[in-house]
Amino acid sequence: MYKVLSTLFLMVMSWTLSAQFVVSGQVINENGEALIGANVTLKNTYSGDETKDDGYFTITNIATGNYTLVVSYLGYKDMEKAIIVEEKDLFLNVTLEKSTIISEEIIVYSTRANENTPTTFTNLSKADIEKNNYGQDVPYLLELTPSVVTYSDAGNGFGYTGLRIRGTDATRINVTINGVPLNDAESQGVFWVNLPDFASSTESAQIQRGVGTSTNGGSSFGGTINLFSSKLNDQPYAELNNAGGSFGTLKNTLKLGSGLIGGKFALDGRISRIVSDGYVDRASSNLFSYYLSGGFYAKNQSLRLNVFHGAEVTYQAWNGVTLDEMQTLGRTYNSAGTDKPGEPYDNQVDDYQQTHYQLVYVNQLNDNLNFNTTAYYTKGAGFYEEYKGGASTDSYGISPSLSTDLIRQRWLDNDLFGAVFSLNYFSTDKKIAMTLGGGWNNYVGRHFGDVISTDSALTTTLPHRYYENEADKTDFNLYGKMNYQLTSQLNGFVDLQYRRVNYGFLGVDEDGSNLVQDAVLDFINPKVDKKRLEEITNVFHKDYNISNLMQYIFESKWFYADENIGVK
């Protein structure tokens, strides 16, 4: 009898755990017209859908419980509705109210994928981000999404962190904030430590896995991360968050907002401080950041200025640990600073700060056409400091020639300024969506190194500069995307981008060698080899006729499988 009852109990439990239901419905406007392409999600979950041609949506595999349904659509006010999923499917009728002002959500449409785009992606709402925001860097907010692997130098998600998407490192992952490129213009890496607690000012995020669509910058080959900063809050608010955790970790965040003033203006701000000792030995972090935003909003257009800043001082912990060191010295061992006899050098730190300025303009030209452009400037400056035991003064251009312990700093002082734009068209029946966009930016990076002190008497005056060089990079791109909904289950997608990069480098490297480089590179995505690029350039220069150029491309049969061209 006991076995029978146990079996019945397990069967009932299994059925209960596996019971999944459907939440569906229709989204319409105040005139009863179906809204096509509205975004429908369940708050604090990864479940959602986009409305089809008839305004209907379907969210499957939902367990019983209480949820908040969130519905958003460009030009309409967001709606939240509490729902209860019981032992049956749920159908809802949702009516959205027309918004009296336009805000920056238009930017999202030009940079992000949707269900009709041939790209695998995951969307995170503000609620999803807040649920997991403990002050750790952005990679740790994304680590529960598919194919994302994160790592942390300090071992607890503060300081230097990074991520991989499908095994691809950060240099092949395209990251934007409000459509503005975040990747370092030279290394292509993204250093999240420069934006501590930016998650507290993030409205939404999208992670695209694999080769993404052309956006403002180079096409991504491993993945794309699009972040969208906090949007308009029409009601005043004040919020104070304090948190503490293991390894001496403390986080303090203050957020304030004016709400909509006079129906046209709004101010928002945030200030954050995070400190942590880190899990790894001496892997401390001292992080400070702020976010300020002021906007003017009208019925069909908006102008918003965003300024956000991050400053970090982190003890170096990027050397890693070998298996032998782990077994003999412990898994938290950190070799940084141990060149110094006795106690490790106490200022073996990375000290850097970065400020971003973004001026965002959005215009809803008519019901089918909208335009947005962003001018931006990013300023970064800082250094990392190292203790070098038994260093040769010859390597630093210092006399007399001897071996000495010294302390050096390696500096980076850089400026990035540019602009991005997109013009978006949606047909009335929503079957056609087209984007014409592009961007231009100029990067100037100054690199130099100083010896600031030694343990020996030297004739050279300190600090002594032992290398200095400068890089200049200009990046221009123009892209077009079109999606055509052939049927409810079939759509066609075209994506084409032209990009030109001009990169120059001049100066003395850290080993004392003179470096000179000047390169101009042209790209067409999908990929076209150099020979093909020269051919189409010559054809286009004959009469500057796009129709003749496209006819030439198709008559040349470039889309044959044995040709060196990739087509999505």
Coordinates of C-alpha atoms in Angstrom, one line a residue:
M1 CA 0.0 0.0 0.0
Y2 CA 2.9 2.4 0.8
K3 CA 4.5 1.8 -2.6
V4 CA 1.1 2.4 -4.3
L5 CA 0.5 5.6 -2.5
S6 CA 4.1 6.8 -3.1
T7 CA 3.7 6.1 -6.8
L8 CA 0.4 7.9 -7.0
F9 CA 1.9 10.9 -5.1
L10 CA 4.8 11.1 -7.5
M11 CA 2.5 10.9 -10.5
V12 CA 0.4 13.7 -9.2
M13 CA 3.5 15.8 -8.4
S14 CA 4.9 15.2 -11.8
W15 CA 1.7 16.2 -13.5
T16 CA 1.5 19.4 -11.4
L17 CA 5.1 20.3 -12.2
S18 CA 4.7 19.7 -15.9
A19 CA 1.4 21.4 -16.3
Q20 CA 1.9 24.3 -18.6
F21 CA -0.6 26.7 -20.0
V22 CA -1.0 29.4 -22.8
V23 CA -1.4 33.1 -22.3
S24 CA -2.8 34.7 -25.5
G25 CA -4.8 37.7 -26.6
Q26 CA -5.1 40.6 -28.9
V27 CA -3.6 44.1 -28.7
I28 CA -5.6 47.0 -30.2
N29 CA -5.7 50.8 -30.0
E30 CA -8.5 53.0 -28.9
N31 CA -10.1 52.8 -32.3
G32 CA -10.2 49.0 -32.2
E33 CA -7.4 48.7 -34.8
A34 CA -5.0 45.8 -34.3
L35 CA -1.5 46.8 -33.4
I36 CA 1.1 44.7 -35.3
G37 CA 4.5 44.2 -33.8
A38 CA 3.6 45.1 -30.2
N39 CA 6.0 43.7 -27.6
V40 CA 4.3 41.5 -25.0
T41 CA 6.2 40.0 -22.1
L42 CA 5.6 38.5 -18.6
K43 CA 7.5 40.6 -16.1
N44 CA 10.5 38.9 -14.4
T45 CA 10.5 36.1 -16.9
Y46 CA 12.1 35.5 -20.3
S47 CA 8.7 34.6 -21.8
G48 CA 7.0 36.8 -24.4
D49 CA 5.8 37.3 -27.9
E50 CA 5.3 39.9 -30.6
T51 CA 1.8 40.5 -32.0
K52 CA 1.1 39.2 -35.5
D53 CA -0.8 40.8 -38.5
D54 CA -4.1 40.5 -36.6
G55 CA -2.7 41.9 -33.4
Y56 CA -2.7 38.5 -31.7
F57 CA 0.0 37.1 -29.4
T58 CA 0.7 33.7 -27.9
I59 CA 2.9 32.9 -24.9
T60 CA 3.3 29.2 -24.3
N61 CA 4.6 27.0 -21.5
I62 CA 3.5 29.1 -18.6
A63 CA 3.1 27.6 -15.2
T64 CA 0.3 28.4 -12.8
G65 CA 0.9 31.5 -10.7
N66 CA 0.6 35.3 -10.5
Y67 CA 2.2 37.4 -13.3
T68 CA 2.4 40.9 -14.6
L69 CA 1.8 41.3 -18.3
V70 CA 3.8 44.1 -19.9
V71 CA 2.7 45.5 -23.3
S72 CA 4.6 48.2 -25.2
Y73 CA 4.3 49.6 -28.7
L74 CA 6.0 52.6 -30.4
G75 CA 3.9 55.7 -30.0
Y76 CA 1.7 54.3 -27.2
K77 CA 1.9 54.2 -23.5
D78 CA 3.3 51.1 -21.9
M79 CA 0.7 49.0 -20.1
E80 CA 1.1 46.6 -17.2
K81 CA -1.7 44.2 -16.1
A82 CA -1.8 41.8 -13.3
I83 CA -2.9 38.3 -14.4
I84 CA -3.4 34.9 -12.7
V85 CA -2.7 31.7 -14.6
E86 CA -4.8 28.9 -13.1
E87 CA -5.6 25.4 -14.4
K88 CA -6.5 26.6 -17.9
D89 CA -5.3 28.7 -20.8
L90 CA -5.9 32.5 -20.5
F91 CA -7.1 34.9 -23.2
L92 CA -6.8 38.7 -22.8
N93 CA -7.9 41.8 -24.7
V94 CA -5.5 44.6 -24.4
T95 CA -6.1 48.2 -25.5
L96 CA -3.2 50.7 -25.6
E97 CA -3.6 54.4 -25.2
K98 CA -1.8 56.8 -27.7
S99 CA 1.2 58.5 -26.1
T100 CA 1.2 62.3 -26.2
I101 CA 5.0 62.5 -26.5
I102 CA 7.7 60.7 -28.4
S103 CA 10.7 59.2 -26.6
E104 CA 13.9 57.4 -27.5
E105 CA 12.4 53.9 -28.1
I106 CA 12.8 54.5 -31.8
I107 CA 16.5 53.9 -31.4
V108 CA 15.8 50.3 -30.4
Y109 CA 14.1 49.5 -33.7
S110 CA 17.2 50.3 -35.7
T111 CA 19.7 48.4 -33.6
R112 CA 17.9 45.4 -32.4
A113 CA 16.6 42.1 -33.8
N114 CA 13.0 41.0 -33.7
E115 CA 11.2 37.8 -34.4
N116 CA 11.4 38.3 -38.1
T117 CA 15.1 38.8 -38.1
P118 CA 17.3 35.7 -38.9
T119 CA 19.2 36.1 -35.6
T120 CA 19.0 34.3 -32.3
F121 CA 18.4 36.8 -29.5
T122 CA 17.2 37.3 -25.9
N123 CA 15.6 40.4 -24.6
L124 CA 15.9 41.6 -21.0
S125 CA 13.4 44.1 -19.6
K126 CA 14.0 46.6 -16.8
A127 CA 12.3 44.2 -14.4
D128 CA 14.6 41.4 -15.5
I129 CA 17.6 43.6 -14.9
E130 CA 16.5 44.9 -11.5
K131 CA 15.8 41.3 -10.3
N132 CA 19.4 40.3 -10.7
N133 CA 21.2 43.7 -10.1
Y134 CA 23.4 43.3 -7.0
G135 CA 25.9 45.9 -8.2
Q136 CA 28.0 43.4 -10.2
D137 CA 29.1 44.4 -13.7
V138 CA 26.8 43.9 -16.7
P139 CA 28.3 40.5 -17.8
Y140 CA 27.0 39.0 -14.5
L141 CA 23.5 40.3 -15.3
L142 CA 23.6 38.4 -18.6
E143 CA 25.2 35.2 -17.4
L144 CA 21.9 33.3 -17.1
T145 CA 21.0 33.9 -20.8
P146 CA 21.8 31.2 -23.3
S147 CA 25.4 30.7 -24.6
V148 CA 26.8 33.4 -22.3
V149 CA 29.9 32.6 -20.1
T150 CA 31.2 35.2 -17.6
Y151 CA 34.4 35.6 -15.7
S152 CA 35.8 37.9 -13.1
D153 CA 39.4 38.7 -12.2
A154 CA 38.5 39.3 -8.5
G155 CA 36.3 36.2 -8.4
N156 CA 33.0 37.9 -7.3
G157 CA 31.8 39.9 -10.3
F158 CA 33.3 43.3 -9.3
G159 CA 36.2 45.1 -10.9
Y160 CA 37.5 43.5 -14.2
T161 CA 34.8 41.2 -15.6
G162 CA 34.1 39.9 -19.1
L163 CA 32.0 37.5 -21.1
R164 CA 32.0 35.2 -24.0
I165 CA 29.0 34.4 -26.3
R166 CA 29.1 31.0 -27.9
G167 CA 32.8 30.8 -27.0
T168 CA 33.6 34.1 -28.8
D169 CA 35.7 36.6 -26.8
A170 CA 34.8 40.3 -26.2
T171 CA 36.8 41.6 -29.2
R172 CA 34.2 40.0 -31.5
I173 CA 31.1 41.0 -29.6
N174 CA 29.6 44.4 -30.7
V175 CA 28.3 46.4 -27.8
T176 CA 26.3 49.6 -28.0
I177 CA 24.6 51.9 -25.6
N178 CA 21.6 53.8 -27.2
G179 CA 23.1 52.8 -30.5
V180 CA 26.5 54.3 -29.7
P181 CA 29.5 51.9 -30.0
L182 CA 31.1 51.0 -26.6
N183 CA 34.0 48.7 -27.9
D184 CA 37.4 50.2 -27.6
A185 CA 38.4 51.6 -31.0
E186 CA 41.8 50.0 -31.0
S187 CA 41.6 46.7 -29.1
Q188 CA 37.8 46.2 -29.8
G189 CA 37.5 45.0 -26.2
V190 CA 34.8 46.2 -23.7
F191 CA 36.0 47.1 -20.2
W192 CA 32.8 47.0 -18.1
V193 CA 34.8 48.1 -15.0
N194 CA 34.7 51.6 -16.5
L195 CA 30.9 51.7 -16.1
P196 CA 30.2 50.5 -12.5
D197 CA 26.6 50.0 -11.6
F198 CA 25.4 51.0 -15.1
A199 CA 22.7 48.4 -14.8
S200 CA 20.9 50.7 -12.4
S201 CA 20.4 53.1 -15.3
T202 CA 19.6 50.5 -17.9
E203 CA 16.0 50.2 -19.2
S204 CA 16.5 47.1 -21.4
A205 CA 19.1 44.9 -23.1
Q206 CA 19.2 42.5 -26.0
I207 CA 21.8 39.8 -26.5
Q208 CA 22.2 38.6 -30.1
R209 CA 24.0 35.3 -30.5
G210 CA 26.1 34.6 -33.6
V211 CA 26.6 36.9 -36.6
G212 CA 24.3 39.8 -36.1
T213 CA 22.7 42.4 -38.4
S214 CA 24.6 45.5 -39.4
T215 CA 24.2 48.3 -36.9
N216 CA 26.2 51.4 -36.1
G217 CA 29.7 50.0 -36.5
G218 CA 31.1 46.8 -37.8
S219 CA 29.0 43.7 -38.1
S220 CA 29.4 41.5 -35.1
F221 CA 30.8 38.0 -35.7
G222 CA 30.3 36.4 -32.3
G223 CA 27.5 38.3 -30.8
T224 CA 25.9 41.7 -30.1
I225 CA 24.8 43.4 -26.9
N226 CA 22.5 46.4 -27.1
L227 CA 21.9 48.4 -24.0
F228 CA 19.2 51.1 -23.7
S229 CA 19.5 53.6 -20.9
S230 CA 16.6 54.7 -18.7
K231 CA 13.8 56.2 -20.6
L232 CA 11.4 59.0 -19.6
N233 CA 9.7 58.7 -16.2
D234 CA 6.6 60.9 -16.2
Q235 CA 6.2 60.8 -12.4
P236 CA 8.7 62.1 -9.8
Y237 CA 10.6 59.5 -7.9
A238 CA 13.4 59.0 -5.4
E239 CA 15.1 55.7 -4.6
L240 CA 17.9 54.6 -2.3
N241 CA 19.4 51.2 -2.5
N242 CA 22.0 49.8 -0.1
A243 CA 23.5 46.3 -0.3
G244 CA 26.2 44.3 1.4
G245 CA 27.7 40.9 0.8
S246 CA 30.7 38.6 1.1
F247 CA 34.4 39.7 0.8
G248 CA 33.7 43.2 2.2
T249 CA 31.3 44.2 -0.6
L250 CA 29.2 47.3 -0.2
K251 CA 26.9 49.0 -2.7
N252 CA 25.1 52.4 -2.3
T253 CA 22.9 53.8 -5.1
L254 CA 20.8 56.9 -5.0
K255 CA 18.3 57.6 -7.9
L256 CA 16.2 60.8 -8.4
G257 CA 13.8 62.0 -11.1
S258 CA 11.7 65.1 -11.6
G259 CA 9.0 63.5 -13.6
L260 CA 7.5 65.3 -16.5
I261 CA 7.7 69.1 -15.8
G262 CA 5.1 71.2 -17.7
G263 CA 4.4 68.3 -19.9
K264 CA 7.7 68.8 -21.8
F265 CA 10.8 68.5 -19.6
A266 CA 12.3 65.8 -17.4
L267 CA 15.5 65.3 -15.3
D268 CA 16.9 62.0 -14.0
G269 CA 20.0 61.2 -12.0
R270 CA 21.9 58.4 -10.3
I271 CA 25.0 58.3 -8.1
S272 CA 26.7 55.0 -7.1
R273 CA 29.5 53.8 -5.0
I274 CA 30.8 50.1 -4.8
V275 CA 33.7 48.7 -2.8
S276 CA 34.8 45.1 -2.5
D277 CA 37.9 43.2 -1.2
G278 CA 37.3 40.5 -3.9
Y279 CA 37.6 36.8 -3.5
V280 CA 41.1 36.7 -4.9
D281 CA 43.9 38.0 -2.6
R282 CA 44.2 41.8 -2.8
A283 CA 41.7 42.0 -5.7
S284 CA 40.0 45.0 -4.2
S285 CA 37.7 47.4 -6.1
N286 CA 36.8 51.0 -5.4
L287 CA 34.2 52.1 -7.9
F288 CA 32.3 55.3 -8.4
S289 CA 29.8 56.3 -11.1
Y290 CA 27.0 58.7 -11.9
Y291 CA 24.3 59.1 -14.6
L292 CA 22.6 62.4 -15.5
S293 CA 19.9 62.8 -18.1
G294 CA 17.8 65.8 -19.1
G295 CA 15.2 65.7 -21.9
F296 CA 12.8 67.9 -23.9
Y297 CA 9.7 66.0 -25.1
A298 CA 7.2 67.1 -27.7
K299 CA 4.3 65.3 -29.5
N300 CA 6.4 64.1 -32.4
Q301 CA 10.0 64.7 -31.3
S302 CA 12.4 64.6 -28.3
L303 CA 15.9 65.8 -27.5
R304 CA 17.8 64.2 -24.6
L305 CA 21.3 64.8 -23.2
N306 CA 22.8 61.8 -21.3
V307 CA 26.0 62.1 -19.3
F308 CA 27.4 59.1 -17.5
H309 CA 30.8 58.7 -15.8
G310 CA 32.7 55.9 -14.2
A311 CA 35.9 55.9 -12.1
E312 CA 37.7 52.8 -10.9
V313 CA 40.7 51.9 -8.8
T314 CA 41.2 48.1 -8.8
Y315 CA 44.1 46.1 -7.6
Q316 CA 45.5 44.0 -10.4
A317 CA 44.3 40.4 -10.4
W318 CA 44.5 39.5 -14.1
N319 CA 47.6 37.2 -13.9
G320 CA 45.5 34.1 -13.2
V321 CA 46.9 31.1 -11.2
T322 CA 48.6 28.0 -12.4
L323 CA 47.7 24.5 -11.2
D324 CA 50.9 24.2 -9.2
E325 CA 50.3 27.6 -7.6
M326 CA 46.7 26.6 -6.8
Q327 CA 47.8 23.4 -5.1
T328 CA 50.7 24.9 -3.2
L329 CA 49.6 28.5 -2.5
G330 CA 45.8 28.2 -2.6
R331 CA 43.1 29.1 -5.2
T332 CA 43.0 32.7 -4.1
Y333 CA 46.7 33.3 -4.8
N334 CA 47.5 36.5 -6.7
S335 CA 51.0 37.0 -8.1
A336 CA 50.5 40.7 -8.9
G337 CA 52.8 43.0 -6.9
T338 CA 54.9 40.1 -5.6
D339 CA 58.1 41.3 -7.3
K340 CA 58.5 43.5 -4.2
P341 CA 60.5 41.8 -1.4
G342 CA 58.4 41.0 1.7
E343 CA 54.8 42.2 1.4
P344 CA 53.4 42.6 -2.1
Y345 CA 53.4 46.1 -3.5
D346 CA 50.3 47.9 -2.2
N347 CA 49.6 50.2 -5.2
Q348 CA 49.7 47.6 -8.0
V349 CA 46.5 49.1 -9.3
D350 CA 44.5 50.0 -12.4
D351 CA 43.3 53.6 -12.1
Y352 CA 41.1 54.8 -14.9
Q353 CA 38.0 57.0 -15.5
Q354 CA 35.7 57.5 -18.5
T355 CA 32.9 60.0 -19.2
H356 CA 30.3 59.6 -21.9
Y357 CA 28.2 62.4 -23.5
Q358 CA 25.3 61.6 -25.7
L359 CA 22.9 64.0 -27.4
V360 CA 19.9 62.0 -28.7
Y361 CA 17.3 63.4 -31.1
V362 CA 14.2 61.5 -32.2
N363 CA 11.5 62.6 -34.7
Q364 CA 8.4 60.7 -35.6
L365 CA 8.0 62.2 -39.1
N366 CA 4.6 60.5 -39.7
D367 CA 2.9 57.2 -38.9
N368 CA 5.2 55.3 -41.2
L369 CA 8.5 57.1 -40.9
N370 CA 10.8 58.0 -38.0
F371 CA 14.3 59.4 -37.7
N372 CA 16.9 59.4 -34.9
T373 CA 20.4 60.6 -34.6
T374 CA 22.9 60.7 -31.7
A375 CA 26.0 62.8 -31.4
Y376 CA 28.5 61.5 -28.8
Y377 CA 31.8 62.1 -27.2
T378 CA 33.7 59.8 -24.9
K379 CA 36.7 60.8 -22.8
G380 CA 38.9 58.3 -21.0
A381 CA 42.2 58.7 -19.1
G382 CA 44.2 56.6 -16.6
F383 CA 47.0 54.2 -16.0
Y384 CA 48.1 51.0 -14.4
E385 CA 51.0 51.0 -12.0
E386 CA 53.5 48.1 -11.5
Y387 CA 56.4 47.2 -9.3
K388 CA 59.2 45.7 -11.4
G389 CA 62.0 43.8 -9.5
G390 CA 65.5 43.6 -11.0
A391 CA 64.7 45.6 -14.0
S392 CA 67.4 46.7 -16.5
T393 CA 67.6 50.5 -16.8
D394 CA 68.7 50.0 -20.4
S395 CA 65.2 48.9 -21.3
Y396 CA 63.9 52.2 -20.1
G397 CA 66.5 54.5 -21.6
I398 CA 67.9 55.4 -18.2
S399 CA 71.5 55.8 -17.3
P400 CA 73.7 54.5 -15.8
S401 CA 73.2 50.9 -16.9
L402 CA 72.3 48.8 -14.0
S403 CA 69.7 46.4 -12.5
T404 CA 67.3 48.0 -10.1
D405 CA 63.8 47.7 -8.6
L406 CA 61.5 50.4 -10.1
I407 CA 57.9 51.5 -10.3
R408 CA 56.3 52.3 -13.6
Q409 CA 53.0 53.7 -14.9
R410 CA 51.5 53.0 -18.3
W411 CA 49.0 55.6 -19.4
L412 CA 46.2 55.8 -21.9
D413 CA 44.6 59.1 -22.7
N414 CA 41.9 58.8 -25.4
D415 CA 39.1 60.7 -27.1
L416 CA 36.2 59.3 -29.2
F417 CA 33.7 61.5 -30.9
G418 CA 31.2 60.9 -33.7
A419 CA 27.5 60.5 -34.7
V420 CA 25.1 57.7 -35.6
F421 CA 21.7 58.0 -37.4
S422 CA 18.9 55.8 -38.7
L423 CA 15.8 56.4 -40.8
N424 CA 13.1 53.8 -40.2
Y425 CA 10.1 53.0 -42.4
F426 CA 7.2 50.7 -41.6
S427 CA 4.4 50.1 -44.1
T428 CA 0.9 50.6 -42.8
D429 CA 0.2 46.9 -42.9
K430 CA 3.5 46.3 -41.1
K431 CA 4.6 43.9 -43.9
I432 CA 7.6 46.0 -44.9
A433 CA 10.2 47.4 -42.4
M434 CA 13.2 49.2 -43.8
T435 CA 16.1 51.0 -42.1
L436 CA 18.8 53.2 -43.6
G437 CA 21.5 54.1 -41.1
G438 CA 25.1 54.8 -40.6
G439 CA 27.7 56.4 -38.4
W440 CA 31.0 58.2 -38.3
N441 CA 33.5 58.5 -35.5
N442 CA 37.1 59.6 -34.9
Y443 CA 39.3 58.1 -32.2
V444 CA 42.6 59.6 -30.9
G445 CA 44.5 57.5 -28.4
R446 CA 47.7 58.6 -26.7
H447 CA 49.8 55.9 -25.0
F448 CA 52.8 56.7 -22.8
G449 CA 54.8 55.1 -20.0
D450 CA 56.7 56.7 -17.1
V451 CA 59.2 55.4 -14.6
I452 CA 58.1 57.2 -11.4
S453 CA 60.7 55.8 -8.9
T454 CA 63.6 53.4 -8.5
D455 CA 65.7 51.9 -5.6
S456 CA 69.0 53.2 -7.1
A457 CA 70.6 56.6 -7.4
L458 CA 70.3 57.7 -11.1
T459 CA 71.4 60.7 -13.1
T460 CA 68.1 60.6 -15.0
T461 CA 65.4 62.9 -13.6
L462 CA 62.2 61.1 -12.5
P463 CA 59.5 60.7 -13.6
H464 CA 61.1 59.5 -16.8
R465 CA 59.0 58.9 -20.0
Y466 CA 60.3 55.8 -21.7
Y467 CA 57.8 55.5 -24.5
E468 CA 55.1 57.6 -26.2
N469 CA 52.9 57.1 -29.2
E470 CA 49.6 58.2 -30.7
A471 CA 47.0 56.4 -32.7
D472 CA 44.3 58.0 -34.9
K473 CA 41.4 56.1 -36.3
T474 CA 38.4 57.2 -38.4
D475 CA 35.5 54.8 -38.9
F476 CA 32.6 55.4 -41.3
N477 CA 29.8 53.1 -42.2
L478 CA 26.5 53.1 -44.1
Y479 CA 23.9 50.3 -44.0
G480 CA 20.5 49.3 -45.2
K481 CA 18.1 46.6 -43.9
M482 CA 14.8 45.5 -45.2
N483 CA 12.4 42.9 -43.9
Y484 CA 9.3 41.8 -46.0
Q485 CA 6.6 39.6 -44.5
L486 CA 5.7 37.3 -47.3
T487 CA 3.2 35.3 -45.3
S488 CA 2.5 34.8 -41.6
Q489 CA 5.2 32.1 -41.5
L490 CA 7.6 33.3 -44.1
N491 CA 9.6 36.6 -44.5
G492 CA 12.5 37.8 -46.5
F493 CA 15.4 39.7 -45.0
V494 CA 18.2 41.8 -46.7
D495 CA 21.1 43.4 -44.9
L496 CA 23.9 45.3 -46.6
Q497 CA 26.7 47.5 -45.1
Y498 CA 29.6 49.5 -46.4
R499 CA 32.4 50.4 -44.0
R500 CA 35.7 52.3 -44.4
V501 CA 38.4 52.4 -41.7
N502 CA 41.4 54.7 -41.7
Y503 CA 44.0 53.9 -39.0
G504 CA 47.3 55.7 -38.4
F505 CA 49.9 55.0 -35.7
L506 CA 53.1 57.0 -34.9
G507 CA 55.6 57.0 -32.0
V508 CA 58.0 54.9 -29.9
D509 CA 56.8 51.6 -28.5
E510 CA 57.4 50.4 -25.0
D511 CA 60.5 48.4 -26.2
G512 CA 62.0 51.6 -27.7
S513 CA 61.3 50.7 -31.3
N514 CA 59.8 53.4 -33.7
L515 CA 56.4 52.5 -35.1
V516 CA 54.7 54.0 -38.2
Q517 CA 51.5 52.6 -39.6
D518 CA 48.9 54.1 -42.0
A519 CA 46.2 51.8 -43.4
V520 CA 42.9 52.4 -45.2
L521 CA 40.5 49.4 -45.2
D522 CA 37.2 49.0 -47.1
F523 CA 34.6 46.4 -46.2
I524 CA 31.3 45.3 -47.7
N525 CA 29.1 43.1 -45.5
P526 CA 28.0 40.4 -46.5
K527 CA 31.7 39.7 -47.3
V528 CA 33.1 40.7 -50.7
D529 CA 36.8 40.0 -51.5
K530 CA 39.2 42.8 -52.6
K531 CA 38.9 41.9 -56.3
R532 CA 35.1 42.2 -56.2
L533 CA 35.3 45.4 -54.3
E534 CA 37.5 46.9 -56.9
E535 CA 35.1 45.8 -59.6
I536 CA 32.0 47.3 -58.1
T537 CA 33.9 50.5 -57.3
N538 CA 34.9 50.9 -60.9
V539 CA 31.3 50.2 -62.1
F540 CA 29.8 52.6 -59.7
H541 CA 32.3 55.4 -60.6
K542 CA 31.3 55.2 -64.3
D543 CA 27.8 56.7 -63.8
Y544 CA 27.1 56.6 -60.1
N545 CA 23.9 54.7 -60.9
I546 CA 22.7 52.3 -58.1
S547 CA 20.4 50.4 -60.5
N548 CA 23.3 49.7 -62.9
L549 CA 25.4 48.6 -60.0
M550 CA 22.8 46.1 -58.7
Q551 CA 22.2 44.8 -62.2
Y552 CA 26.0 44.2 -62.6
I553 CA 26.1 42.3 -59.2
F554 CA 23.3 39.9 -60.2
E555 CA 24.5 39.4 -63.7
S556 CA 28.0 38.6 -62.4
K557 CA 26.3 35.7 -60.5
W558 CA 28.1 36.6 -57.2
F559 CA 25.6 34.6 -55.3
Y560 CA 26.8 31.2 -56.6
A561 CA 28.0 28.9 -53.8
D562 CA 31.6 28.7 -55.2
E563 CA 32.0 32.5 -55.0
N564 CA 33.8 34.2 -52.1
I565 CA 30.7 36.0 -50.7
G566 CA 28.6 35.3 -47.7
V567 CA 24.9 35.9 -47.9
K568 CA 22.5 35.8 -44.9

